Coordinates of C-alpha atoms in Angstrom, one line a residue:
M166 CA 33.1 15.8 -15.5
D167 CA 36.5 14.1 -15.8
G168 CA 38.5 12.5 -13.0
A169 CA 40.8 15.4 -12.4
I170 CA 38.0 17.9 -11.8
L171 CA 36.1 15.4 -9.6
H172 CA 39.3 14.8 -7.5
S173 CA 39.7 18.6 -7.2
I174 CA 36.2 19.0 -6.0
A175 CA 36.6 16.2 -3.5
I176 CA 39.7 17.8 -2.1
R177 CA 38.1 21.3 -2.0
T178 CA 35.1 19.7 -0.3
L179 CA 37.2 18.2 2.5
I180 CA 39.3 21.3 3.2
S181 CA 38.0 24.8 3.6
P182 CA 39.9 27.9 2.4
M183 CA 40.9 28.5 6.0
G184 CA 42.5 25.1 6.1
N185 CA 39.9 23.6 8.5
I186 CA 38.8 20.0 8.1
L187 CA 35.1 19.6 7.7
R188 CA 33.2 17.1 9.8
P189 CA 32.8 13.7 8.1
R190 CA 29.1 14.0 7.6
Q191 CA 29.4 17.4 5.9
A192 CA 32.3 16.0 3.8
A193 CA 30.2 13.0 2.7
L194 CA 27.3 15.3 1.8
W195 CA 29.4 17.6 -0.3
L196 CA 31.0 14.5 -2.0
A197 CA 27.5 13.0 -2.6
C198 CA 26.5 16.1 -4.5
S199 CA 29.8 16.1 -6.5
L200 CA 29.2 12.5 -7.5
S201 CA 25.5 12.9 -8.3
A202 CA 26.3 15.8 -10.6
Q203 CA 27.7 13.3 -13.0
A204 CA 24.3 11.6 -13.3
A205 CA 22.4 14.8 -13.9
F206 CA 22.1 17.0 -17.0
A207 CA 24.6 19.7 -17.6
V208 CA 23.2 23.2 -17.6
T209 CA 24.6 26.7 -17.5
P210 CA 24.5 28.8 -14.3
D211 CA 21.6 30.9 -15.9
E212 CA 19.6 27.7 -16.3
L213 CA 20.5 26.2 -13.0
H214 CA 16.9 26.6 -11.7
Q215 CA 15.9 24.0 -14.4
H216 CA 18.5 21.5 -13.3
P217 CA 16.7 18.1 -12.5
V218 CA 18.4 18.0 -9.1
W219 CA 17.1 21.5 -8.1
L220 CA 13.6 20.6 -9.3
T221 CA 13.8 17.4 -7.3
L222 CA 15.0 19.2 -4.1
G223 CA 12.1 21.7 -4.6
H224 CA 9.5 19.0 -5.4
Y225 CA 8.7 21.0 -8.6
Q226 CA 6.5 19.3 -11.2
P227 CA 5.7 20.8 -14.7
D228 CA 2.4 22.6 -14.9
R229 CA -0.2 20.7 -16.8
F230 CA -1.0 23.8 -18.8
G231 CA 1.8 26.1 -19.7
A232 CA 5.6 25.9 -19.5
G233 CA 6.1 26.7 -15.8
Y234 CA 6.6 24.6 -12.6
T235 CA 4.7 24.3 -9.3
S236 CA 6.1 22.8 -6.2
Q237 CA 4.1 20.1 -4.5
A238 CA 5.2 21.5 -1.1
D239 CA 2.3 23.3 0.5
D240 CA 4.1 24.8 3.5
S241 CA 5.4 28.4 3.3
S242 CA 8.3 27.6 5.5
F243 CA 9.7 25.3 2.8
F244 CA 10.4 28.3 0.6
L245 CA 12.8 31.2 1.0
S246 CA 11.1 33.3 -1.7
E247 CA 7.6 34.6 -1.6
N248 CA 7.1 33.2 -5.1
G249 CA 9.1 30.0 -4.5
K250 CA 6.1 27.7 -4.9
T251 CA 5.7 28.6 -8.6
S252 CA 9.2 29.9 -9.5
P253 CA 12.2 27.6 -9.3
R254 CA 14.4 30.5 -10.4
E255 CA 13.3 32.9 -7.7
E256 CA 13.6 30.2 -5.0
L257 CA 17.1 29.4 -6.2
E258 CA 18.1 33.0 -6.2
A259 CA 16.7 33.5 -2.7
T260 CA 18.4 30.3 -1.5
L261 CA 21.7 31.3 -3.0
A262 CA 21.6 34.7 -1.3
A263 CA 20.5 33.2 2.1
I264 CA 23.3 30.5 2.2
Q265 CA 26.0 33.2 1.6
E266 CA 24.8 35.4 4.4
P267 CA 27.2 35.5 7.4
G268 CA 26.2 33.7 10.6
E269 CA 25.2 30.2 11.6
G270 CA 22.9 28.4 14.0
N271 CA 19.7 26.4 13.6
N272 CA 17.8 29.2 11.8
H273 CA 20.4 29.9 9.2
A274 CA 19.5 28.8 5.7
R275 CA 22.5 26.5 5.5
C276 CA 21.2 24.7 8.6
R277 CA 17.6 24.6 7.4
F278 CA 18.4 23.4 3.9
P279 CA 21.6 21.4 4.1
A280 CA 21.0 19.4 0.9
R281 CA 20.3 22.6 -1.2
D282 CA 23.3 24.2 0.4
A283 CA 25.7 21.4 -0.5
W284 CA 24.4 21.0 -4.0
L285 CA 24.6 24.8 -4.8
R286 CA 28.1 25.1 -3.4
E287 CA 29.3 22.2 -5.6
Q288 CA 27.6 23.5 -8.7
L289 CA 28.8 27.1 -8.3
D290 CA 32.2 26.3 -6.8
L291 CA 31.4 28.3 -3.6
P292 CA 33.6 28.1 -0.6
A293 CA 32.7 25.1 1.6
D294 CA 33.2 26.9 4.9
P295 CA 32.2 24.9 8.0
V296 CA 28.9 25.9 9.6
V297 CA 27.6 25.0 13.1
C298 CA 24.1 23.5 13.0
P299 CA 23.5 22.1 16.4
A300 CA 20.0 20.7 15.8
Y301 CA 20.7 19.1 12.4
D302 CA 24.1 17.7 13.6
E303 CA 22.5 16.2 16.7
W304 CA 19.6 14.8 14.6
A305 CA 21.9 13.2 12.0
A306 CA 24.2 11.8 14.7
E307 CA 21.2 10.3 16.5
L308 CA 19.9 8.6 13.3
N309 CA 23.4 7.2 12.7
T310 CA 22.4 5.8 9.3
E311 CA 24.6 3.5 7.2
K312 CA 22.0 1.7 5.1
V313 CA 18.4 2.6 4.0
T314 CA 15.8 -0.2 3.8
L315 CA 12.4 0.3 2.0
V316 CA 9.8 -1.5 4.0
F317 CA 6.5 -2.6 2.4
A318 CA 3.5 -3.3 4.7
A319 CA 1.0 -5.6 2.9
S320 CA -2.5 -4.4 2.1
Y321 CA -5.1 -4.2 4.9
L322 CA -8.6 -3.8 3.6
N323 CA -10.1 -2.9 7.0
S324 CA -8.5 0.5 7.0
P325 CA -9.1 2.9 4.1
S326 CA -5.6 4.4 4.5
S327 CA -3.9 0.9 4.1
M328 CA -6.0 -0.8 1.4
F329 CA -3.2 -0.6 -1.1
G330 CA -0.4 -1.3 1.4
H331 CA 2.0 1.1 2.9
T332 CA 5.7 1.9 2.4
F333 CA 8.3 3.6 4.6
L334 CA 12.0 3.8 4.9
R335 CA 14.1 2.2 7.7
L336 CA 17.3 3.9 8.6
D337 CA 19.8 1.2 9.5
P338 CA 22.7 1.9 11.8
P339 CA 26.1 0.4 11.2
Q340 CA 25.9 -3.4 11.6
E341 CA 29.0 -4.2 13.6
D342 CA 27.8 -7.7 14.2
E343 CA 24.9 -10.0 13.5
E344 CA 23.3 -9.3 16.9
A345 CA 22.7 -5.6 16.1
D346 CA 19.0 -5.0 16.8
L347 CA 17.3 -3.3 13.8
L348 CA 14.1 -3.0 15.8
L349 CA 15.8 0.0 17.5
A350 CA 16.4 1.7 14.1
N351 CA 14.4 4.8 13.1
T352 CA 12.1 5.2 10.1
I353 CA 11.0 7.9 7.7
S354 CA 7.3 7.8 7.1
Y355 CA 4.9 10.0 5.2
A356 CA 1.2 9.9 6.1
A357 CA -1.9 12.0 6.3
D358 CA -2.1 14.2 9.3
A359 CA -5.7 13.2 10.2
A360 CA -7.6 14.1 13.3
E361 CA -8.0 11.2 15.8
H362 CA -11.8 11.5 15.9
D363 CA -12.3 11.3 12.1
S364 CA -14.2 8.2 11.0
E365 CA -12.9 5.8 8.5
L366 CA -15.4 7.0 5.9
L367 CA -14.5 10.6 6.4
F368 CA -10.8 9.7 6.2
A369 CA -11.4 7.9 2.9
Y370 CA -13.3 10.8 1.5
R371 CA -10.8 13.5 2.5
G372 CA -7.9 11.3 1.6
I373 CA -9.2 10.9 -2.0
F374 CA -9.9 14.6 -2.5
G375 CA -6.8 16.1 -0.7
G376 CA -8.5 17.2 2.5
Y377 CA -5.5 16.3 4.7
P378 CA -1.9 17.7 4.9
G379 CA 0.8 15.0 4.7
I380 CA 3.6 15.0 7.1
T381 CA 7.0 13.4 6.9
S382 CA 8.0 12.1 10.3
I383 CA 10.6 10.0 12.1
R384 CA 9.5 7.1 14.3
P385 CA 11.3 4.1 15.8
Y386 CA 11.0 0.9 13.8
Y387 CA 9.6 -1.1 16.7
E388 CA 6.6 1.3 16.8
M389 CA 5.9 0.6 13.1
I390 CA 6.2 -3.1 13.6
R391 CA 3.8 -2.8 16.5
L392 CA 1.3 -0.9 14.4
Y393 CA 1.5 -2.9 11.1
N394 CA 3.0 -6.3 12.0
D395 CA 1.3 -7.0 15.3
I396 CA -2.0 -5.1 15.3
E397 CA -3.1 -4.8 11.7
H398 CA -2.1 -8.4 10.6
R399 CA 0.2 -7.1 7.9
D400 CA 3.3 -8.9 6.7
L401 CA 6.4 -6.7 6.1
W402 CA 8.8 -7.0 3.3
E403 CA 12.2 -5.3 3.9
Y404 CA 14.1 -4.2 0.7
T405 CA 17.6 -3.0 1.7
L406 CA 18.7 -0.4 -0.9
N407 CA 22.2 -0.2 -2.4
L408 CA 22.7 3.5 -1.7
T409 CA 26.2 4.6 -0.9
Q410 CA 27.1 6.4 2.3
P411 CA 27.2 9.8 0.5
E412 CA 23.8 9.1 -1.1
V413 CA 22.4 8.1 2.3
D414 CA 23.7 11.4 3.8
T415 CA 22.0 13.3 1.0
M416 CA 18.7 11.6 1.6
L417 CA 18.9 12.4 5.3
A418 CA 19.8 16.1 4.5
H419 CA 16.7 16.4 2.3
T420 CA 14.6 14.6 4.9
W421 CA 15.6 17.3 7.3
E422 CA 14.4 19.9 4.9
I423 CA 10.9 18.4 4.5
Q424 CA 10.4 17.0 8.0
D425 CA 7.2 18.4 9.5
K426 CA 6.5 20.4 6.3
N427 CA 3.0 20.1 4.8
F428 CA 2.4 18.4 1.5
D429 CA -1.2 17.9 0.5
Y430 CA -2.0 14.1 0.9
Y431 CA -3.9 12.3 -1.9
F432 CA -4.8 8.7 -1.4
F433 CA -4.2 7.6 -5.0
D434 CA -1.1 9.5 -6.1
E435 CA 0.7 11.9 -3.7
N436 CA 0.7 9.3 -0.9
C437 CA 3.3 7.5 1.3
A438 CA 4.9 5.7 -1.6
Y439 CA 5.1 8.9 -3.8
R440 CA 7.0 10.9 -1.2
L441 CA 9.5 8.1 -0.6
L442 CA 10.2 7.9 -4.3
A443 CA 11.0 11.6 -4.2
L444 CA 13.5 11.0 -1.4
I445 CA 15.2 8.2 -3.4
D446 CA 15.4 10.5 -6.4
A447 CA 17.0 13.2 -4.3
A448 CA 19.6 10.7 -3.0
R449 CA 20.5 9.2 -6.4
P450 CA 19.8 11.7 -9.2
G451 CA 19.0 10.1 -12.5
T452 CA 16.8 7.4 -11.1
N453 CA 13.6 9.5 -11.9
L454 CA 11.3 7.1 -10.1
L455 CA 8.6 9.8 -9.9
G456 CA 8.6 9.7 -13.7
E457 CA 6.9 6.3 -13.4
V458 CA 3.9 7.7 -11.7
S459 CA 1.0 8.5 -14.0
T460 CA -2.6 8.4 -12.6
H461 CA -1.7 6.7 -9.3
A462 CA 1.1 5.5 -7.1
I463 CA 0.2 2.1 -5.7
P464 CA 2.8 1.1 -3.0
S465 CA 3.4 -2.4 -4.5
D466 CA 3.9 -0.8 -7.9
T467 CA 6.5 1.7 -6.5
V468 CA 8.4 -1.3 -4.9
R469 CA 8.5 -2.8 -8.4
W470 CA 9.9 0.5 -9.8
V471 CA 12.6 0.6 -7.1
R472 CA 13.5 -3.1 -7.8
D473 CA 13.6 -2.6 -11.6
A474 CA 15.9 0.4 -11.1
D475 CA 18.5 -2.0 -9.6
L476 CA 18.3 -0.2 -6.2
V477 CA 17.7 -3.3 -4.1
E478 CA 20.6 -5.1 -2.4
S479 CA 18.7 -7.7 -0.3
I480 CA 15.2 -8.7 0.7
H481 CA 13.9 -10.0 4.0
Y482 CA 10.4 -11.2 5.0
R483 CA 8.9 -10.5 8.4
P484 CA 5.5 -12.3 8.9
S485 CA 2.9 -10.6 11.0
A486 CA 1.8 -11.8 14.3
A487 CA -1.5 -13.1 12.8
T488 CA 0.4 -14.9 10.0
A489 CA 2.7 -16.6 12.6
V490 CA -0.2 -17.7 14.8
S491 CA -2.2 -19.0 11.8
H492 CA 0.9 -20.9 10.7
S493 CA 1.3 -22.5 14.2
L494 CA -2.3 -23.6 14.2
D495 CA -2.2 -24.8 10.6
T496 CA 0.7 -27.2 11.4
L497 CA -1.6 -29.1 13.7
P498 CA -4.0 -31.9 12.5
R499 CA -7.7 -30.9 12.5
D500 CA -8.4 -32.8 15.8
H501 CA -5.4 -31.1 17.5
Q502 CA -6.6 -27.7 16.3
T503 CA -10.0 -28.4 18.0
L504 CA -8.1 -29.4 21.2
A505 CA -6.1 -26.2 21.1
A506 CA -9.2 -24.1 20.6
A507 CA -10.8 -25.9 23.6
I508 CA -7.8 -25.2 25.8
A509 CA -7.7 -21.5 24.7
N510 CA -11.3 -21.0 25.6
G511 CA -11.2 -22.8 28.9
Y512 CA -13.1 -25.9 28.1
V513 CA -10.1 -28.3 28.5
Q514 CA -7.4 -28.1 31.1
V515 CA -3.8 -27.6 30.0
N516 CA -2.7 -30.9 31.5
G517 CA -6.1 -32.7 31.2
P518 CA -6.5 -36.3 30.0
E519 CA -7.0 -35.1 26.4
M520 CA -3.5 -33.8 26.4
Q521 CA -2.0 -36.8 28.2
Q522 CA -3.2 -39.1 25.4
L523 CA -0.9 -37.3 22.9
S524 CA 2.7 -38.1 22.2
T525 CA 5.4 -35.9 23.6
Q526 CA 6.0 -34.2 20.2
E527 CA 2.2 -33.7 19.6
R528 CA 1.7 -32.3 23.1
A529 CA 4.6 -29.8 22.6
W530 CA 3.2 -28.5 19.3
V531 CA -0.3 -28.1 20.8
L532 CA 1.1 -26.2 23.7
D533 CA 3.2 -24.0 21.5
A534 CA 0.3 -23.2 19.1
T535 CA -2.1 -22.6 21.9
Y536 CA 0.3 -20.2 23.7
D537 CA 0.9 -18.3 20.5
Y538 CA -2.8 -17.9 19.9
V539 CA -3.6 -16.9 23.5
R540 CA -0.8 -14.3 23.5
Y541 CA -2.0 -12.9 20.2
Q542 CA -5.6 -12.6 21.4
S543 CA -4.4 -10.9 24.6
E544 CA -2.3 -8.3 22.8
A545 CA -4.1 -7.7 19.6
R546 CA -7.7 -8.5 20.5
G547 CA -7.8 -7.5 24.2
W548 CA -8.6 -10.7 25.9
P549 CA -9.0 -10.0 29.6
R550 CA -5.7 -10.3 31.4
E551 CA -7.2 -12.1 34.4
F552 CA -8.0 -14.9 32.0
S553 CA -5.1 -14.9 29.5
A554 CA -2.2 -14.3 31.9
P555 CA -2.8 -17.4 34.1
L556 CA -3.5 -19.5 31.1
S557 CA -0.3 -18.4 29.3
H558 CA 1.6 -19.2 32.5
Q559 CA 0.2 -22.7 32.7
L560 CA 1.0 -23.3 29.0
L561 CA 4.6 -22.1 29.5
I562 CA 5.1 -24.3 32.5
S563 CA 3.8 -27.4 30.8
R564 CA 5.9 -26.7 27.7
S565 CA 9.1 -26.2 29.8
Q566 CA 8.7 -29.7 31.1
I567 CA 9.1 -31.2 27.6
D568 CA 12.8 -31.1 26.6
D569 CA 13.2 -33.4 23.6
A570 CA 10.5 -32.1 21.3
Q571 CA 11.1 -30.1 18.1
E572 CA 9.7 -26.6 17.8
I573 CA 7.1 -25.7 15.2
P574 CA 8.9 -24.8 12.0
P575 CA 9.1 -21.1 11.2
V576 CA 6.7 -19.4 8.9
P577 CA 7.9 -20.1 5.3
E578 CA 8.5 -17.1 3.0
P579 CA 5.8 -16.8 0.4
L580 CA 6.9 -18.1 -3.0
V581 CA 5.6 -14.8 -4.6
R582 CA 6.2 -11.4 -3.1
D583 CA 3.6 -8.6 -3.3
D584 CA 5.8 -6.8 -5.9
Q585 CA 6.0 -9.9 -8.0
G586 CA 2.2 -10.2 -8.5
H587 CA 0.4 -9.0 -11.6
D588 CA 0.6 -5.3 -12.5
T589 CA -2.3 -3.3 -11.2
F590 CA -3.4 -1.5 -14.4
R591 CA -5.7 -3.7 -16.4
V592 CA -7.1 -3.4 -19.9
S593 CA -9.9 -5.8 -21.0
L594 CA -11.4 -6.5 -24.4
G595 CA -14.4 -8.8 -24.7
S596 CA -17.4 -9.7 -26.8
G597 CA -20.8 -10.8 -25.6
Q598 CA -24.5 -10.7 -25.9
L599 CA -27.3 -9.1 -23.8
D600 CA -30.6 -10.7 -24.5
H601 CA -29.8 -11.2 -28.2
A602 CA -28.0 -7.8 -28.6
E603 CA -24.4 -8.4 -29.5
F604 CA -21.7 -6.1 -28.2
T605 CA -18.0 -5.5 -27.8
Q606 CA -16.8 -4.2 -24.5
L607 CA -13.6 -2.3 -23.5
T608 CA -12.7 -2.0 -19.8
L609 CA -10.0 0.2 -18.3
R610 CA -9.1 -0.3 -14.7
P611 CA -6.2 1.8 -13.3
A612 CA -6.0 -0.3 -10.1
Y613 CA -5.8 -2.7 -8.3
H614 CA -7.1 -6.3 -8.1
D615 CA -10.3 -8.3 -8.1
V616 CA -10.9 -11.8 -6.8
L617 CA -10.7 -13.4 -10.3
D618 CA -7.3 -11.8 -11.2
P619 CA -4.1 -13.9 -10.8
P620 CA -3.9 -14.4 -7.0
E621 CA -0.2 -14.7 -6.5
G622 CA 1.1 -11.8 -4.4
Y623 CA -2.3 -10.6 -3.3
R624 CA -4.5 -11.4 -0.3
S625 CA -6.9 -14.3 -0.8
G626 CA -10.5 -13.2 -1.2
A627 CA -9.6 -9.5 -1.4
Q628 CA -10.9 -7.2 -4.1
L629 CA -10.1 -3.5 -4.5
Q630 CA -10.9 -1.6 -7.7
F631 CA -11.2 2.1 -8.5
L632 CA -12.0 4.3 -11.5
R633 CA -12.9 1.3 -13.6
L634 CA -14.7 2.2 -16.9
D635 CA -16.8 -0.3 -18.9
A636 CA -17.8 0.9 -22.4
R637 CA -19.9 -1.2 -24.8
L638 CA -20.4 -0.9 -28.6
Y639 CA -23.7 -2.5 -29.6
H640 CA -23.4 -4.0 -33.1
D641 CA -27.1 -3.8 -34.1
N642 CA -27.2 0.0 -34.0
D643 CA -23.5 0.9 -33.6
E644 CA -24.4 2.7 -30.3
L645 CA -21.6 3.3 -27.9
Q646 CA -22.7 3.2 -24.2
V647 CA -21.0 3.5 -20.9
E648 CA -22.0 0.4 -19.1
Q649 CA -20.5 1.1 -15.7
I650 CA -18.2 3.5 -13.9
V651 CA -16.7 2.2 -10.7
G652 CA -15.6 4.9 -8.3
V653 CA -14.4 2.5 -5.6
E654 CA -15.3 -1.2 -5.2
I655 CA -14.0 -3.1 -2.1
R656 CA -14.6 -6.7 -1.2
S657 CA -13.1 -8.7 1.7
L658 CA -13.9 -12.4 1.9
S659 CA -11.9 -13.6 4.9
P660 CA -12.8 -17.2 5.9
R661 CA -13.9 -17.8 9.5
N662 CA -12.8 -20.8 11.6
Q663 CA -12.8 -21.9 15.3
F664 CA -9.9 -19.4 16.1
F665 CA -10.8 -16.3 14.0
S666 CA -14.1 -14.9 13.1
P667 CA -13.6 -12.0 10.6
I668 CA -16.5 -10.3 9.0
S669 CA -16.7 -10.5 5.2
W670 CA -17.9 -7.2 3.8
Q671 CA -18.2 -5.2 0.6
V672 CA -18.8 -1.6 -0.4
G673 CA -18.8 0.3 -3.7
F674 CA -20.1 3.4 -5.5
G675 CA -20.2 4.7 -9.0
G676 CA -22.6 4.6 -12.0
R677 CA -24.2 1.6 -13.7
R678 CA -26.8 0.7 -16.3
T679 CA -30.0 -0.2 -14.7
D680 CA -33.3 -1.5 -16.1
T681 CA -36.3 0.8 -15.2
G682 CA -38.8 -1.5 -16.9
T683 CA -38.9 0.5 -20.1
Q684 CA -35.3 1.5 -20.7
R685 CA -31.7 1.0 -19.5
V686 CA -30.3 4.2 -18.0
L687 CA -26.9 5.1 -16.4
T688 CA -27.7 5.5 -12.7
P689 CA -25.5 6.5 -9.7
Y690 CA -25.4 3.8 -7.1
L691 CA -24.1 3.0 -3.6
E692 CA -23.9 -0.6 -2.4
G693 CA -22.6 -2.4 0.6
G694 CA -22.9 -5.6 2.5
A695 CA -21.6 -7.8 5.4
G696 CA -21.7 -11.5 6.2
G697 CA -19.4 -14.4 6.5
S698 CA -17.1 -16.7 4.6
W699 CA -16.0 -20.3 5.3
S700 CA -13.1 -22.3 3.9
L701 CA -14.1 -25.5 2.2
N702 CA -10.5 -26.4 1.3
Y703 CA -7.2 -24.6 0.7
N704 CA -8.4 -22.8 -2.4
T705 CA -12.1 -22.7 -2.1
Q706 CA -14.5 -20.8 0.2
A707 CA -18.3 -20.3 0.5
F708 CA -19.7 -17.0 1.4
A709 CA -23.0 -15.5 2.4
V710 CA -23.4 -11.7 2.4
A711 CA -26.5 -9.6 3.3
T712 CA -26.5 -6.6 0.8
A713 CA -28.1 -3.2 0.4
D714 CA -28.3 -1.2 -2.8
L715 CA -29.3 2.4 -3.4
E716 CA -29.9 4.0 -6.8
I717 CA -30.6 7.6 -7.5
D718 CA -31.8 8.9 -10.9
D719 CA -34.6 11.1 -12.3
D720 CA -35.6 8.2 -14.6
I721 CA -36.6 6.2 -11.6
R722 CA -40.2 6.8 -10.7
R723 CA -39.6 8.4 -7.3
G724 CA -36.0 9.6 -8.1
Y725 CA -34.4 6.8 -6.1
D726 CA -34.8 3.2 -5.1
F727 CA -33.5 1.0 -2.3
A728 CA -33.1 -2.8 -2.2
P729 CA -32.1 -5.1 0.6
G730 CA -30.8 -8.5 -0.6
A731 CA -28.4 -11.3 -0.3
D732 CA -25.4 -12.8 -2.2
L733 CA -24.5 -16.5 -1.8
G734 CA -21.6 -18.0 -3.6
L735 CA -18.5 -20.0 -4.0
L736 CA -15.0 -18.7 -4.8
H737 CA -12.1 -20.8 -6.0
Q738 CA -8.6 -19.2 -6.6
N739 CA -5.4 -20.8 -7.7
N740 CA -2.5 -19.9 -10.0
R741 CA -4.1 -21.6 -13.1
F742 CA -7.6 -20.3 -12.9
S743 CA -10.1 -18.5 -10.7
L744 CA -13.9 -19.2 -10.5
L745 CA -16.8 -17.3 -8.9
A746 CA -20.3 -18.7 -8.9
G747 CA -23.4 -17.9 -6.9
A748 CA -26.9 -16.4 -6.7
K749 CA -28.1 -12.9 -5.9
T750 CA -31.5 -11.6 -4.9
K751 CA -32.7 -8.0 -4.3
A752 CA -36.1 -6.6 -3.4
W753 CA -36.6 -3.1 -4.7
I754 CA -39.0 -1.5 -2.2
I755 CA -39.3 2.2 -2.9
S756 CA -40.0 2.9 -6.6
S757 CA -40.5 -0.2 -8.6
Q758 CA -41.4 -2.7 -5.8
H759 CA -40.2 -5.9 -7.5
R760 CA -37.6 -8.6 -7.1
Q761 CA -34.4 -9.0 -9.1
D762 CA -32.9 -12.5 -9.0
Q763 CA -29.7 -13.5 -10.6
L764 CA -27.5 -16.6 -11.2
Y765 CA -24.0 -16.0 -12.2
V766 CA -20.8 -17.8 -13.1
K767 CA -17.5 -16.1 -13.8
G768 CA -14.1 -17.6 -14.6
N769 CA -10.5 -16.4 -15.5
L770 CA -7.8 -18.7 -17.0
H771 CA -4.5 -17.2 -16.0
I772 CA -1.7 -17.0 -18.6
G773 CA 1.2 -16.1 -16.4
R774 CA 0.8 -12.8 -14.6
E775 CA 0.4 -10.7 -17.7
F776 CA -2.8 -12.1 -19.3
S777 CA -6.0 -13.8 -18.3
L778 CA -8.8 -15.2 -20.5
F779 CA -12.2 -14.5 -19.0
A780 CA -15.7 -15.7 -19.5
E781 CA -18.9 -14.9 -17.6
F782 CA -22.6 -15.9 -17.8
T783 CA -25.6 -14.4 -16.0
R784 CA -29.2 -15.5 -16.0
E785 CA -31.5 -12.8 -14.6
D786 CA -35.2 -12.4 -13.7
H787 CA -36.0 -8.7 -13.7
F788 CA -39.5 -7.2 -14.0
N789 CA -40.8 -10.7 -14.6
R790 CA -38.6 -11.0 -17.7
Y791 CA -35.8 -13.6 -18.1
Q792 CA -32.7 -12.5 -19.9
S793 CA -29.2 -14.0 -20.3
I794 CA -25.9 -12.1 -20.5
W795 CA -22.7 -13.6 -21.5
Q796 CA -19.2 -12.3 -22.3
A797 CA -15.7 -13.6 -23.0
G798 CA -12.4 -11.9 -23.7
I799 CA -9.0 -11.2 -22.5
H800 CA -7.4 -9.2 -19.6
A801 CA -4.0 -7.6 -20.0
Y802 CA -2.1 -6.3 -17.0
F803 CA 0.4 -3.4 -17.2

């Protein structure tokens, strides 16, 4: 499209045939569609239903089998044609007819689908007559959006819906001065519409297999901060996008079209991050962010794709309340931390002799850190107000009497963001030996991270893997075996201290090779455990976890077996290498009635964030037989 034609469209957009000037938001929306047409593929009117922009606005994806398309929208109100879900052509024809019908008002097609309407009028050179849409105009004016910011909430293993992190869009109003409060901005969020009484396990199951509808909703930013930043201990990263005002208006128009419309929610692919990529694709045609999605859409990966598409203008870090409190406490020497804990728990008076012995600066920092901790425990952990309120008041009064002390330094921004950590898809190739039988092993893991992977950009002590496949080729008989299939494997080793006492836990299910005493068979399993972890220094922690294992298979004498047990170990993580060592014991009590003891050492040497060399050794006593298993190889992250 040359400059003269573009200029003609822009003028035609601003002035209707009757000479009326369109409202600025409408003009910007028409102009956005005019500009975006340059980035899309040229098609004839007969092929307009196959135009990438139309397919994006209809959320159409190619059928896996056949040459057709199916929309991911699962709400009949999203379509104007009875066959609109599976026919982009019929939906376009129905939309074209509906937007040319006389009339106006909230129920008119032009008001229900403003993004479609603007794009079709630009493509087909239809008159851009003004239309009165009270609900849409009021909604858009209330949002008053100048910039859009992609917000990433870090992973939170204690909630199945947030294990991979979460993304949403913040709608930033015009920043007339630096004092403008973005906390009052609105957000666009997509999430599963789950019942309040659903348990976490039910939520995880239905989320994986598409048992929930997903809803796009608008919420104030301060509510999202309250949920993610203050309650769930999750740091927020804010990525302001470089969308132009016309592109922002197009995004809002399409958001209006899908708001409160059902899209089946799938935990691993059609999730919060996936839907936001679709909105960005609609705002700036040609980005094709959804084209990056293959088997899964991990929020941190989608942030990488947005960043790599040169869509990010600036980045801001917002630490969680828990991060800020931990930072305040960590600035204190160990003996001052003990004093702060004693004050917070009522064992030492705020102005007691222990405090008077400190210098003015030391006393100020102890008071500041203790106040932050008490306030956090009161708001996030429900400490009784009759205890926390008077104590907070005393701490504030004592602190106000110190004038010349420096405040605790602010939380430093992490050197590595979540989107800068290793890629989540991992391929591993190794060679090893099982009791003198040599093998080569290939492992495929679509996502996400284990405790021995490069730790930068990930939570310390956290592990989350799904759909991992371990396949072995034994050299003595050229037999190819599936060694293990991991459905989901989660591990959270959060160190305890005098201020926080998180539970370390693990859960997993899948299929694995197990020794029945006479043969090794692939057996479905379910395992879990809970315990504690304690920090030995900055990079090393010890853990003790009580475990429980269940195996079910016809090759087991009674068809199933159950084993309580324990896992004791040490974990060291740094940017050069990671090491895990420990001892496990299990007592199988149903079918085989024997103990299984194991000593293990596993280590990864990190080569940047793209590769790791790994080695592991296990010595096992099983059915009164000792055997050794070792393996070494390389991990590659994509």
